[in-house]
Coordinates of C-alpha atoms and ligand atoms in Angstrom, one line a residue:
M1 CA 2.2 -2.1 8.8
C2 CA 1.0 -2.7 12.3
G3 CA -2.3 -1.1 13.4
I4 CA -3.3 1.0 16.4
V5 CA -6.8 1.6 17.9
A6 CA -7.8 3.5 21.1
Y7 CA -11.1 4.4 22.8
I8 CA -12.3 6.8 25.5
G9 CA -15.9 7.3 26.5
P10 CA -18.8 6.1 28.6
K11 CA -19.0 2.6 27.1
D12 CA -16.7 -0.4 27.5
A13 CA -13.7 0.0 25.2
T14 CA -12.8 -3.6 24.8
P15 CA -15.5 -4.4 21.9
F16 CA -14.3 -1.4 19.9
L17 CA -10.9 -2.2 20.4
L18 CA -11.1 -5.9 19.2
E19 CA -13.4 -4.9 16.3
G20 CA -11.0 -2.0 15.2
L21 CA -8.0 -4.5 15.5
A22 CA -9.8 -6.8 13.1
R23 CA -10.4 -4.2 10.6
L24 CA -6.7 -3.2 10.8
E25 CA -5.4 -6.8 10.8
Y26 CA -4.5 -6.4 7.0
R27 CA -1.7 -4.0 8.3
G28 CA 0.0 -6.8 10.4
Y29 CA -1.1 -10.0 11.7
D30 CA 1.4 -11.9 13.8
S31 CA 0.3 -10.8 17.3
A32 CA -2.2 -8.5 18.9
G33 CA -3.0 -7.0 22.2
V34 CA -5.2 -4.7 24.2
A35 CA -4.9 -2.7 27.5
V36 CA -7.7 -0.9 29.3
A37 CA -7.8 1.4 32.3
G38 CA -11.0 1.8 34.2
R39 CA -12.7 3.0 37.4
T40 CA -11.3 0.3 39.5
G41 CA -7.7 1.5 38.9
G42 CA -4.8 -0.1 37.3
I43 CA -4.3 -1.3 33.8
K44 CA -5.4 -4.7 32.5
V45 CA -3.5 -6.2 29.6
R46 CA -4.0 -9.1 27.2
K47 CA -1.7 -9.9 24.4
V48 CA -1.1 -13.0 22.3
K49 CA 1.0 -14.3 19.4
G50 CA -1.3 -15.0 16.5
R51 CA -4.5 -13.3 15.0
V52 CA -6.9 -10.9 16.6
A53 CA -9.4 -13.8 16.7
D54 CA -6.9 -15.5 19.2
L55 CA -6.8 -12.3 21.0
A56 CA -10.6 -12.1 21.4
A57 CA -10.6 -15.7 22.6
A58 CA -8.1 -14.9 25.1
V59 CA -9.8 -11.7 26.7
P60 CA -12.1 -12.7 29.7
A61 CA -15.6 -11.3 30.0
R62 CA -14.5 -9.2 33.0
F63 CA -11.8 -7.4 30.8
K64 CA -13.6 -4.0 30.9
G65 CA -12.5 -0.4 31.0
S66 CA -13.8 2.8 29.6
T67 CA -10.2 3.9 28.3
G68 CA -8.2 1.5 26.2
I69 CA -5.6 1.0 23.4
G70 CA -5.0 -1.9 21.2
H71 CA -2.3 -3.2 18.5
T72 CA -1.9 -5.6 15.9
R73 CA 1.7 -6.2 15.0
W74 CA 4.0 -7.2 12.1
A75 CA 7.3 -8.1 13.7
T76 CA 10.4 -5.9 13.2
H77 CA 12.3 -6.0 16.6
G78 CA 12.1 -9.5 17.8
V79 CA 10.0 -12.5 16.8
P80 CA 6.3 -12.9 17.0
S81 CA 5.6 -13.8 20.6
D82 CA 3.2 -13.1 23.6
A83 CA 6.1 -11.0 25.1
N84 CA 6.9 -9.0 22.1
A85 CA 3.2 -8.2 21.3
H86 CA 2.1 -4.7 22.2
P87 CA 1.1 -3.0 24.6
H88 CA 4.1 -2.6 26.5
L89 CA 4.4 -1.5 30.1
D90 CA 6.8 0.1 32.5
N91 CA 7.9 -1.7 35.7
A92 CA 5.2 -0.3 37.7
E93 CA 2.6 -1.2 35.0
R94 CA 1.3 2.2 35.2
I95 CA 2.0 3.3 31.7
A96 CA 1.1 1.2 28.6
V97 CA 2.2 2.1 25.0
V98 CA 1.3 0.9 21.6
H99 CA 3.7 1.9 18.8
N100 CA 3.9 1.7 14.9
G101 CA 7.3 2.5 13.5
I102 CA 10.9 2.2 14.6
I103 CA 12.8 3.8 17.5
E104 CA 16.4 4.0 15.9
N105 CA 18.1 4.8 19.2
A106 CA 16.4 1.9 21.2
D107 CA 19.5 0.2 22.1
E108 CA 21.1 3.3 23.7
L109 CA 18.0 4.2 25.5
R110 CA 17.4 0.6 26.7
A111 CA 20.9 0.6 28.2
K112 CA 20.4 3.8 30.0
L113 CA 16.9 3.0 31.3
A114 CA 18.2 -0.6 32.4
A115 CA 21.0 1.1 34.3
D116 CA 18.3 3.1 36.1
G117 CA 16.4 -0.1 37.0
A118 CA 14.0 -0.5 34.2
V119 CA 13.3 -4.3 33.6
F120 CA 12.9 -5.2 30.1
R121 CA 10.4 -7.9 29.2
S122 CA 10.5 -7.9 25.5
E123 CA 12.9 -7.7 22.6
T124 CA 11.1 -4.8 21.0
D125 CA 12.2 -1.2 20.5
T126 CA 8.7 -0.1 21.7
E127 CA 9.2 -1.2 25.2
V128 CA 11.8 1.6 25.8
L129 CA 8.9 4.1 25.4
G130 CA 6.9 2.8 28.2
H131 CA 9.8 3.0 30.6
L132 CA 10.9 6.2 29.2
I133 CA 7.6 7.7 29.6
A134 CA 7.2 6.5 33.1
A135 CA 10.6 7.9 34.0
H136 CA 9.2 11.4 33.2
A137 CA 5.9 10.9 34.8
A138 CA 6.7 12.0 38.2
E139 CA 4.1 13.0 40.8
G140 CA 1.9 16.0 39.5
V141 CA 3.2 15.7 35.9
E142 CA 0.5 15.7 33.3
L143 CA 0.7 12.6 31.0
E144 CA 1.2 14.8 27.8
E145 CA 4.3 16.4 29.4
A146 CA 5.6 13.1 30.2
V147 CA 5.1 11.8 26.7
R148 CA 6.4 15.2 25.0
A149 CA 9.6 14.9 27.3
A150 CA 10.2 11.3 26.5
L151 CA 9.8 11.8 22.7
G152 CA 12.3 14.5 23.0
K153 CA 14.8 11.7 23.5
V154 CA 13.7 9.5 20.8
V155 CA 15.2 9.3 17.2
G156 CA 12.9 7.2 14.7
T157 CA 9.5 7.1 13.4
Y158 CA 6.4 6.5 15.6
G159 CA 2.6 6.6 15.7
I160 CA 1.9 5.9 19.4
A161 CA -1.1 5.8 21.8
V162 CA -0.3 5.8 25.5
L163 CA -2.6 5.0 28.5
D164 CA -1.8 6.1 32.1
A165 CA -3.3 4.1 34.9
E166 CA -3.1 7.2 37.1
Q167 CA -4.8 9.6 34.5
P168 CA -7.4 7.3 32.9
D169 CA -9.4 10.3 31.8
R170 CA -7.3 10.7 28.6
I171 CA -5.2 9.0 26.1
V172 CA -2.0 10.7 24.6
V173 CA -1.2 10.1 21.0
A174 CA 1.6 11.3 18.7
R175 CA 2.6 11.0 15.1
N176 CA 6.0 11.1 13.4
G177 CA 6.1 9.3 10.3
S178 CA 3.4 6.8 11.0
P179 CA -0.3 7.9 10.8
I180 CA -2.6 8.6 13.6
V181 CA -6.3 9.7 13.1
L182 CA -8.6 10.9 15.7
G183 CA -12.4 9.9 15.3
L184 CA -14.9 12.2 17.1
G185 CA -18.0 10.7 18.5
E186 CA -20.7 11.8 20.8
K187 CA -19.1 12.2 24.3
E188 CA -16.5 9.6 23.0
M189 CA -13.5 9.7 21.1
F190 CA -11.8 7.0 19.0
V191 CA -8.2 6.7 17.7
A192 CA -6.7 4.6 14.9
S193 CA -3.7 4.3 12.6
D194 CA -6.2 3.9 9.7
V195 CA -9.7 5.4 9.2
S196 CA -10.9 1.9 8.2
A197 CA -11.3 1.0 12.0
L198 CA -13.3 4.0 12.6
V199 CA -15.8 4.5 10.0
R200 CA -18.3 2.4 11.5
Y201 CA -18.5 4.7 14.6
T202 CA -17.9 8.3 13.2
R203 CA -17.1 10.0 9.8
Q204 CA -15.6 13.0 11.6
V205 CA -11.8 12.7 11.7
V206 CA -8.7 14.6 12.4
H207 CA -5.4 13.5 10.9
L208 CA -2.5 14.4 13.0
E209 CA 0.5 15.8 11.1
D210 CA 4.0 14.6 11.7
G211 CA 5.4 16.1 14.9
E212 CA 2.0 16.7 16.4
L213 CA 0.6 15.1 19.6
A214 CA -3.0 15.1 21.0
T215 CA -4.5 14.6 24.3
V216 CA -7.8 12.8 23.7
R217 CA -10.6 12.8 26.3
A218 CA -14.2 11.5 26.1
D219 CA -15.5 15.1 25.4
G220 CA -12.8 16.2 23.0
F221 CA -9.2 16.6 22.1
R222 CA -6.4 19.1 22.1
T223 CA -3.6 19.1 19.6
F224 CA 0.0 20.5 20.0
T225 CA 3.5 20.3 18.7
E226 CA 6.6 18.6 20.2
D227 CA 7.6 22.0 21.5
A228 CA 4.2 22.5 23.3
R229 CA 2.6 24.9 21.0
T230 CA -1.2 24.4 20.5
T231 CA -2.3 23.6 17.0
H232 CA -5.9 24.1 15.7
R233 CA -7.3 21.3 13.7
Q234 CA -10.6 21.2 12.0
P235 CA -12.2 17.8 11.6
S236 CA -12.8 16.6 8.1
T237 CA -15.4 13.9 6.7
V238 CA -14.6 10.5 5.6
D239 CA -16.3 10.3 2.2
W240 CA -16.0 6.5 1.3
E241 CA -19.1 4.5 2.1
I242 CA -18.9 2.1 4.9
D243 CA -19.1 -1.0 2.7
S244 CA -15.8 0.0 1.1
Y245 CA -14.4 -1.5 4.2
D246 CA -16.3 -4.7 4.0
T247 CA -15.9 -7.8 1.8
G248 CA -19.5 -7.1 0.4
G249 CA -20.5 -10.7 -0.1
Y250 CA -17.2 -11.6 -1.7
E251 CA -15.3 -14.4 -0.1
H252 CA -12.2 -12.2 0.2
F253 CA -11.3 -8.6 0.0
L254 CA -9.0 -9.5 -3.0
L255 CA -11.7 -10.8 -4.9
K256 CA -13.9 -7.8 -4.1
E257 CA -11.1 -5.4 -5.2
I258 CA -10.4 -7.3 -8.5
H259 CA -14.3 -7.0 -9.3
E260 CA -14.2 -3.2 -8.2
Q261 CA -11.9 -2.4 -11.0
P262 CA -14.4 -1.1 -13.8
G263 CA -15.7 1.5 -11.0
S264 CA -12.1 2.4 -9.6
V265 CA -11.0 3.0 -13.1
E266 CA -14.0 5.2 -13.8
R267 CA -13.1 7.2 -10.8
T268 CA -9.4 7.6 -11.8
L269 CA -10.5 8.9 -15.1
G270 CA -13.5 10.9 -13.7
G271 CA -13.5 14.5 -15.0
R272 CA -9.9 14.3 -16.4
L273 CA -10.4 13.6 -20.1
D274 CA -10.8 16.5 -22.3
E275 CA -12.4 15.3 -25.6
R276 CA -12.2 18.6 -27.4
F277 CA -8.4 18.9 -27.2
A278 CA -7.8 15.2 -27.1
T279 CA -5.9 15.4 -23.7
A280 CA -6.1 15.0 -20.0
H281 CA -6.7 17.7 -17.3
L282 CA -4.4 17.1 -14.3
G283 CA -4.6 20.3 -12.2
G284 CA -2.9 18.7 -9.4
L285 CA 0.4 18.5 -11.3
N286 CA 1.1 22.2 -10.5
L287 CA 3.2 22.5 -13.8
D288 CA 2.2 24.6 -16.6
A289 CA 2.8 23.8 -20.3
R290 CA 6.0 25.7 -20.5
E291 CA 7.6 24.0 -17.4
L292 CA 6.5 20.7 -18.8
R293 CA 8.2 21.4 -22.1
E294 CA 11.4 21.7 -20.3
I295 CA 11.4 18.3 -18.9
R296 CA 13.9 16.0 -20.6
R297 CA 13.6 12.9 -18.4
V298 CA 11.1 11.2 -16.2
K299 CA 12.3 8.9 -13.3
I300 CA 9.5 7.0 -11.5
L301 CA 10.0 5.7 -8.0
G302 CA 7.9 3.0 -6.2
C303 CA 8.3 -0.4 -4.5
G304 CA 6.9 -3.7 -5.4
S305 CA 3.8 -3.6 -7.5
A306 CA 3.9 0.2 -7.5
Y307 CA 7.3 -0.1 -9.2
Y308 CA 6.0 -2.4 -11.8
A309 CA 3.0 -0.1 -12.4
G310 CA 5.7 2.6 -12.8
E311 CA 7.4 0.5 -15.6
M312 CA 4.1 0.3 -17.4
G313 CA 3.9 4.3 -16.8
A314 CA 7.5 4.7 -18.1
Q315 CA 6.7 2.9 -21.4
L316 CA 3.4 5.0 -21.8
I317 CA 5.4 8.3 -21.1
E318 CA 8.1 7.3 -23.7
E319 CA 5.6 6.1 -26.3
L320 CA 3.1 8.9 -26.1
A321 CA 5.2 12.0 -25.1
R322 CA 8.7 10.7 -26.4
I323 CA 10.3 11.6 -23.2
P324 CA 12.9 9.2 -21.8
A325 CA 11.3 7.6 -18.9
H326 CA 12.5 4.9 -16.5
S327 CA 11.0 3.2 -13.3
E328 CA 13.4 2.2 -10.6
P329 CA 12.7 0.6 -7.2
A330 CA 12.5 3.5 -4.6
S331 CA 14.1 1.0 -2.0
E332 CA 17.3 1.0 -4.3
F333 CA 17.3 4.5 -5.5
R334 CA 17.6 6.0 -2.1
Y335 CA 20.8 4.1 -1.0
R336 CA 22.8 4.8 -4.4
N337 CA 23.4 8.6 -3.9
P338 CA 21.5 9.3 -7.1
V339 CA 22.3 12.1 -9.4
I340 CA 19.4 14.5 -9.3
E341 CA 19.0 16.7 -12.5
A342 CA 17.0 19.9 -12.7
D343 CA 15.4 18.9 -16.1
T344 CA 14.2 15.5 -14.8
L345 CA 10.8 15.0 -13.4
Y346 CA 10.5 12.5 -10.5
I347 CA 7.2 10.5 -9.9
A348 CA 6.7 8.8 -6.7
V349 CA 4.1 6.0 -6.8
S350 CA 2.3 4.6 -3.7
Q351 CA -1.1 3.1 -2.9
S352 CA -0.8 3.7 0.7
G353 CA 1.3 6.9 0.6
E354 CA 3.1 5.5 3.7
T355 CA 5.9 3.2 2.1
Y356 CA 8.9 4.3 3.9
D357 CA 11.4 3.5 1.2
T358 CA 9.4 5.5 -1.3
L359 CA 9.0 8.4 1.2
A360 CA 12.8 8.5 1.9
A361 CA 13.4 8.4 -1.8
V362 CA 11.1 11.6 -2.2
Q363 CA 12.9 13.2 0.6
E364 CA 16.2 12.5 -1.1
V365 CA 15.1 14.0 -4.4
K366 CA 13.8 17.1 -2.7
R367 CA 16.8 17.5 -0.5
K368 CA 18.9 17.8 -3.6
G369 CA 16.4 20.3 -5.2
G370 CA 14.5 17.9 -7.5
R371 CA 10.9 18.2 -8.2
V372 CA 8.7 15.3 -7.4
L373 CA 5.0 14.5 -8.3
G374 CA 2.9 11.9 -6.6
V375 CA 0.7 9.2 -8.0
V376 CA -0.9 8.0 -4.8
N377 CA -4.2 6.5 -3.6
T378 CA -4.5 7.6 0.1
V379 CA -5.5 11.2 0.2
G380 CA -3.3 13.3 2.8
S381 CA -0.9 10.5 3.3
A382 CA 2.8 11.1 4.0
I383 CA 4.0 10.8 0.5
A384 CA 1.2 12.8 -0.9
R385 CA 2.0 15.7 1.3
E386 CA 5.7 15.5 0.7
C387 CA 5.4 15.8 -3.0
D388 CA 5.2 19.1 -4.9
G389 CA 2.0 18.0 -6.8
G390 CA 0.5 14.9 -8.3
I391 CA -2.6 13.0 -8.9
Y392 CA -4.8 10.9 -6.6
L393 CA -6.1 7.5 -7.9
H394 CA -9.4 7.6 -6.2
A395 CA -9.3 3.9 -6.3
G396 CA -11.0 3.6 -2.9
P397 CA -9.6 1.7 0.2
E398 CA -7.5 -1.3 -0.7
I399 CA -7.7 -3.6 2.1
S400 CA -6.2 -7.0 0.7
V401 CA -2.3 -7.0 1.1
A402 CA -1.8 -7.8 -2.6
S403 CA -2.4 -4.8 -4.6
T404 CA -4.9 -5.0 -7.5
K405 CA -7.3 -2.2 -8.2
A406 CA -4.7 0.4 -7.0
F407 CA -2.2 -1.1 -9.5
T408 CA -4.7 -0.8 -12.4
S409 CA -5.6 2.8 -11.5
T410 CA -1.9 3.7 -11.2
V411 CA -1.3 2.6 -14.9
V412 CA -4.6 4.5 -15.7
A413 CA -3.2 7.6 -14.0
F414 CA 0.3 7.2 -16.0
A415 CA -1.8 6.9 -19.3
L416 CA -3.4 10.3 -18.4
I417 CA 0.0 11.7 -17.5
A418 CA 1.4 10.5 -20.7
L419 CA -1.4 11.8 -22.8
H420 CA -1.2 15.2 -21.2
F421 CA 2.6 15.4 -21.7
G422 CA 2.3 13.9 -25.2
R423 CA -0.3 16.6 -26.3
I424 CA 2.0 19.2 -25.0
H425 CA 4.6 17.7 -27.2
D426 CA 4.3 16.0 -30.5
L427 CA 1.2 13.6 -29.9
S428 CA -1.1 14.5 -32.7
P429 CA -4.7 15.2 -32.0
A430 CA -5.7 12.1 -33.9
D431 CA -3.6 10.0 -31.6
G432 CA -4.8 11.8 -28.5
R433 CA -8.4 11.0 -29.6
R434 CA -7.4 7.4 -30.1
I435 CA -6.0 7.2 -26.4
V436 CA -9.0 9.2 -25.0
S437 CA -11.5 6.6 -26.6
A438 CA -9.4 3.5 -25.5
L439 CA -9.4 5.0 -21.9
K440 CA -13.1 5.5 -22.0
A441 CA -13.6 2.0 -23.2
L442 CA -11.5 0.5 -20.3
P443 CA -14.2 -0.2 -17.6
D444 CA -16.3 -2.4 -20.0
Q445 CA -13.4 -4.2 -21.4
I446 CA -12.3 -4.9 -17.6
R447 CA -15.9 -6.1 -17.0
E448 CA -15.5 -8.7 -20.0
V449 CA -12.3 -10.1 -18.5
L450 CA -13.9 -10.5 -15.1
A451 CA -16.8 -12.4 -16.6
Q452 CA -14.2 -15.2 -17.3
S453 CA -13.4 -15.5 -13.5
D454 CA -14.9 -19.0 -13.3
A455 CA -13.0 -20.3 -16.3
I456 CA -9.7 -18.9 -14.9
A457 CA -10.5 -20.6 -11.7
E458 CA -10.5 -23.9 -13.5
L459 CA -7.2 -23.1 -15.1
A460 CA -5.7 -22.0 -11.9
A461 CA -6.7 -25.3 -10.2
E462 CA -4.9 -27.1 -13.0
Y463 CA -1.7 -25.1 -12.8
A464 CA -1.5 -24.3 -9.0
G465 CA 0.2 -27.7 -8.3
S466 CA 3.2 -26.9 -10.5
E467 CA 6.6 -26.7 -8.9
G468 CA 6.9 -23.1 -10.2
M469 CA 5.7 -20.9 -13.2
M470 CA 7.5 -18.7 -15.7
F471 CA 5.9 -15.6 -16.7
I472 CA 7.2 -14.1 -20.1
G473 CA 6.3 -10.8 -22.2
R474 CA 8.0 -8.8 -24.7
V475 CA 8.6 -5.0 -24.4
R476 CA 5.0 -3.8 -23.2
G477 CA 4.3 -7.4 -22.0
Y478 CA 7.4 -7.6 -19.7
P479 CA 6.1 -5.4 -16.9
V480 CA 2.8 -7.3 -17.2
A481 CA 4.7 -10.7 -16.5
R482 CA 6.6 -9.2 -13.6
E483 CA 3.3 -8.0 -12.0
G484 CA 1.8 -11.4 -12.9
A485 CA 4.6 -13.4 -11.2
Q486 CA 4.7 -11.1 -8.2
K487 CA 0.8 -11.6 -7.5
L488 CA 1.2 -15.4 -8.0
K489 CA 4.1 -15.8 -5.5
E490 CA 2.9 -13.4 -2.9
I491 CA -0.5 -15.0 -2.4
S492 CA -0.2 -18.5 -3.6
Y493 CA 3.5 -18.9 -2.5
V494 CA 4.1 -20.8 -5.9
H495 CA 7.5 -19.7 -7.1
A496 CA 7.0 -17.6 -10.1
E497 CA 9.7 -15.9 -12.2
A498 CA 9.2 -13.3 -14.8
Y499 CA 11.5 -12.8 -18.0
P500 CA 11.5 -10.8 -21.0
A501 CA 10.3 -13.3 -23.7
S502 CA 13.4 -12.3 -25.8
E503 CA 15.7 -13.3 -23.1
L504 CA 14.3 -16.7 -22.7
K505 CA 16.8 -18.4 -25.0
H506 CA 19.6 -16.7 -23.3
G507 CA 19.5 -18.9 -20.2
P508 CA 16.2 -19.6 -18.6
L509 CA 15.2 -21.9 -21.5
A510 CA 17.1 -24.6 -19.5
L511 CA 14.4 -24.5 -16.9
I512 CA 11.4 -25.4 -19.0
S513 CA 10.0 -28.7 -18.5
P514 CA 6.4 -30.0 -18.0
E515 CA 6.7 -29.1 -14.2
L516 CA 7.4 -25.5 -15.1
P517 CA 4.6 -24.2 -17.1
T518 CA 4.8 -20.7 -18.7
V519 CA 2.2 -17.9 -18.7
A520 CA 2.9 -16.1 -22.0
L521 CA 1.7 -12.5 -22.8
V522 CA 0.7 -12.6 -26.4
P523 CA -0.9 -9.3 -27.5
D524 CA -1.9 -8.8 -31.1
D525 CA 0.7 -6.2 -31.8
E526 CA 3.8 -5.7 -34.0
L527 CA 5.8 -8.4 -31.9
L528 CA 3.2 -11.2 -32.3
D529 CA 5.2 -13.2 -34.7
K530 CA 8.2 -13.0 -32.2
N531 CA 6.0 -14.0 -29.4
L532 CA 4.6 -17.0 -31.3
T533 CA 8.1 -18.1 -32.2
T534 CA 9.0 -18.1 -28.4
L535 CA 6.0 -20.2 -27.7
G536 CA 7.2 -22.8 -30.3
E537 CA 10.6 -22.9 -28.7
I538 CA 8.8 -23.7 -25.2
K539 CA 6.5 -26.4 -26.7
A540 CA 9.6 -27.9 -28.5
R541 CA 11.0 -28.4 -24.9
S542 CA 7.8 -30.1 -23.5
G543 CA 6.9 -27.0 -21.7
R544 CA 3.2 -26.3 -21.0
V545 CA 1.8 -22.9 -22.2
L546 CA -1.0 -20.7 -20.8
A547 CA -1.3 -17.9 -23.2
V548 CA -3.0 -14.5 -22.3
A549 CA -3.7 -13.3 -25.8
H550 CA -6.1 -11.2 -28.1
R551 CA -6.2 -14.2 -30.6
R552 CA -5.9 -17.8 -29.6
P553 CA -2.6 -19.1 -30.8
E554 CA -2.6 -22.5 -32.7
A555 CA -3.2 -25.5 -30.5
K556 CA 0.4 -26.7 -31.0
L557 CA 1.8 -23.4 -29.5
A558 CA -0.4 -23.2 -26.4
D559 CA -2.2 -25.7 -24.1
H560 CA -4.7 -23.1 -22.8
C561 CA -5.5 -19.5 -23.6
I562 CA -7.3 -16.7 -21.9
L563 CA -8.7 -14.2 -24.3
V564 CA -8.5 -10.5 -23.4
P565 CA -10.3 -7.7 -25.3
K566 CA -7.9 -5.6 -27.6
S567 CA -7.4 -1.8 -26.5
E568 CA -4.8 0.5 -28.2
P569 CA -1.4 -1.2 -28.2
E570 CA -0.2 1.4 -25.5
L571 CA -3.0 0.4 -23.2
D572 CA -3.1 -3.4 -23.8
P573 CA -0.8 -4.2 -20.8
L574 CA -3.3 -2.9 -18.4
L575 CA -6.0 -5.4 -19.6
L576 CA -3.6 -8.2 -20.1
N577 CA -2.8 -7.8 -16.5
I578 CA -6.4 -8.5 -15.1
P579 CA -6.6 -12.2 -15.9
L580 CA -3.2 -12.6 -14.0
Q581 CA -4.9 -11.2 -10.8
L582 CA -7.7 -13.8 -11.2
L583 CA -5.0 -16.5 -12.0
A584 CA -3.3 -15.8 -8.7
Y585 CA -6.3 -15.2 -6.7
H586 CA -7.8 -18.5 -7.8
A587 CA -4.6 -20.5 -7.5
A588 CA -4.2 -19.3 -3.8
V589 CA -7.8 -20.4 -3.1
A590 CA -7.0 -23.8 -4.6
L591 CA -3.9 -24.2 -2.4
G592 CA -5.8 -23.0 0.6
R593 CA -3.9 -20.0 1.3
D594 CA -4.7 -17.0 3.6
V595 CA -5.4 -14.8 0.5
D596 CA -6.0 -11.4 2.1
K597 CA -3.3 -11.9 4.5
P598 CA -0.4 -13.8 3.0
R599 CA 2.3 -15.1 5.3
N600 CA 5.3 -12.7 6.1
L601 CA 3.7 -9.8 4.5
A602 CA 1.7 -6.7 5.5
K603 CA 0.0 -3.8 3.8
S604 CA 1.9 -0.5 3.9
V605 CA 5.7 -1.2 4.5
T606 CA 6.4 1.8 6.9
V607 CA 9.9 0.5 8.1
E608 CA 13.3 0.3 6.1
Ligands
LIG701 C1 2.2 -6.3 -4.0 C2 2.2 -5.1 -3.1 C3 3.4 -4.5 -2.7 C4 3.3 -2.9 -2.5 C5 4.5 -2.2 -2.2 C6 4.2 -0.7 -2.3 O1 0.9 -6.7 -4.3 O2 1.0 -4.7 -2.6 O3 4.5 -4.9 -3.6 O4 2.8 -2.5 -4.1 O5 4.7 -2.6 -0.9 O6 3.1 -0.3 -1.6 P1 2.5 1.1 -1.8 O7 2.0 1.2 -3.2 O8 1.5 1.3 -0.8 O9 3.7 2.2 -1.6

């Protein structure tokens, strides 16, 4: 949510800033801006409402400087506008600041600064930072001291980069709840809120910790804490290939990420299956068999698609390990004064590892003495660090706002957890082997579904014009329906509602008409007959049905059908979900939507 870039070195900063912002645009895209300082003195700023391409068009050729900062915004305080776009300046236009996060005491600080003569030109919380730093940047004070003193007065979360017209040989950055990464180049340094902006320039990076600041100069950096103690940070190497951050010939990141799933699932499974004992090895859980046997309940916490993946995870844990398990939106959990029990294991799910609601839920559990594991994609992210242990997805960078490959890998990770827990409890070796074989078969089975992309595109074009769509599934199929509806609504803006198939006749059947088609999950399992009866009820009310099934239902029960290869019943939901990703993608394309950057949304919701 919002992206930060910065550059200092012998070159002109602007090309890197604009390219870096374009790479970060998936994190927020309602306005963008850059500021540079150079040898000629003063700070130049350009900022516009709109996309990074609009900013690039507004930046004149003479807009040059060897030190610069940039920002792409997702509005929280104040509407998207030129004035509210970052960077923000103080009265004298000496200090420029870009900021991700929320300054909670912004109103109070604003009142005090205004009383002292600060003139505010935006409605943002960030603008107080520019004025506050300027107020501490008296004659002879180093920029890092002014930033440190200013941050001492701030309550809230931030990742910031600060430029000073009078000290253009440095950029000062700080992190508290919102990531900042330094990129080390040859006599030049880069900064970003996400490595995807840096990997074309350097693989050597330093991730700042919360509460840490850095002074970045062309020839290196110094890190220190908010109370001025120097910290020592060793660079690490980014191991993802550069093309992980490109569309790689696909029309959209979303389509690329959907097609990457055979590989990302292989990576999630990589080295974790133990065929001899028919179980899974999950060293990162930091729980031995004795501790695991004491767990009486599992509570899974995540937001949006991560929550739905958690619902699939809860069913897997209950079925394979026979431990009661439940998934709850982390955003609700954290506000309801939850009862934390010693024999409950809490599992936080997050692709980004940054989602503020999920992080706050983890902190609430830990504050009350609970034990939390993380199922996280982004290595070293805030949620991963906050948890007591867990497993990384290794799904690779997910750039498109809508989650697909991370969703699938999360469900695979839960299958591994459920298998591991199950084999410690009562899951038989034969059942363990059944699940291990089914997991190994998944990548090829996903390839089979992906091969139907063109046929699904034709169906999507036919259904995309509907006034809305109903998604139904029973038991294991219900989370699939929820995630399918979520994907369709977020990228195509077609209204979609998910219901347990069993509940249809208790109300929503009233909605069924030719204008509201139903996507029905119809696995070949013990509930097949019940599902076919529901299809009959829909057809009897002139509803149109698109079945996603293992076997084609009779023509009188379904207008269209997408066939999916059969796995073991516990893992079927994972495969049934893949065509729904393609359906949403192709519907969004058919409707001309901005697939990778849907309106009003942003990747990583780092605010409340
Ligand atoms: C949906 C989607 C969101 C995220 C949610 C949690 O496609 O992407 O619903 O799943 O915001 O994000 P993470 O997993 O990063 O915590």
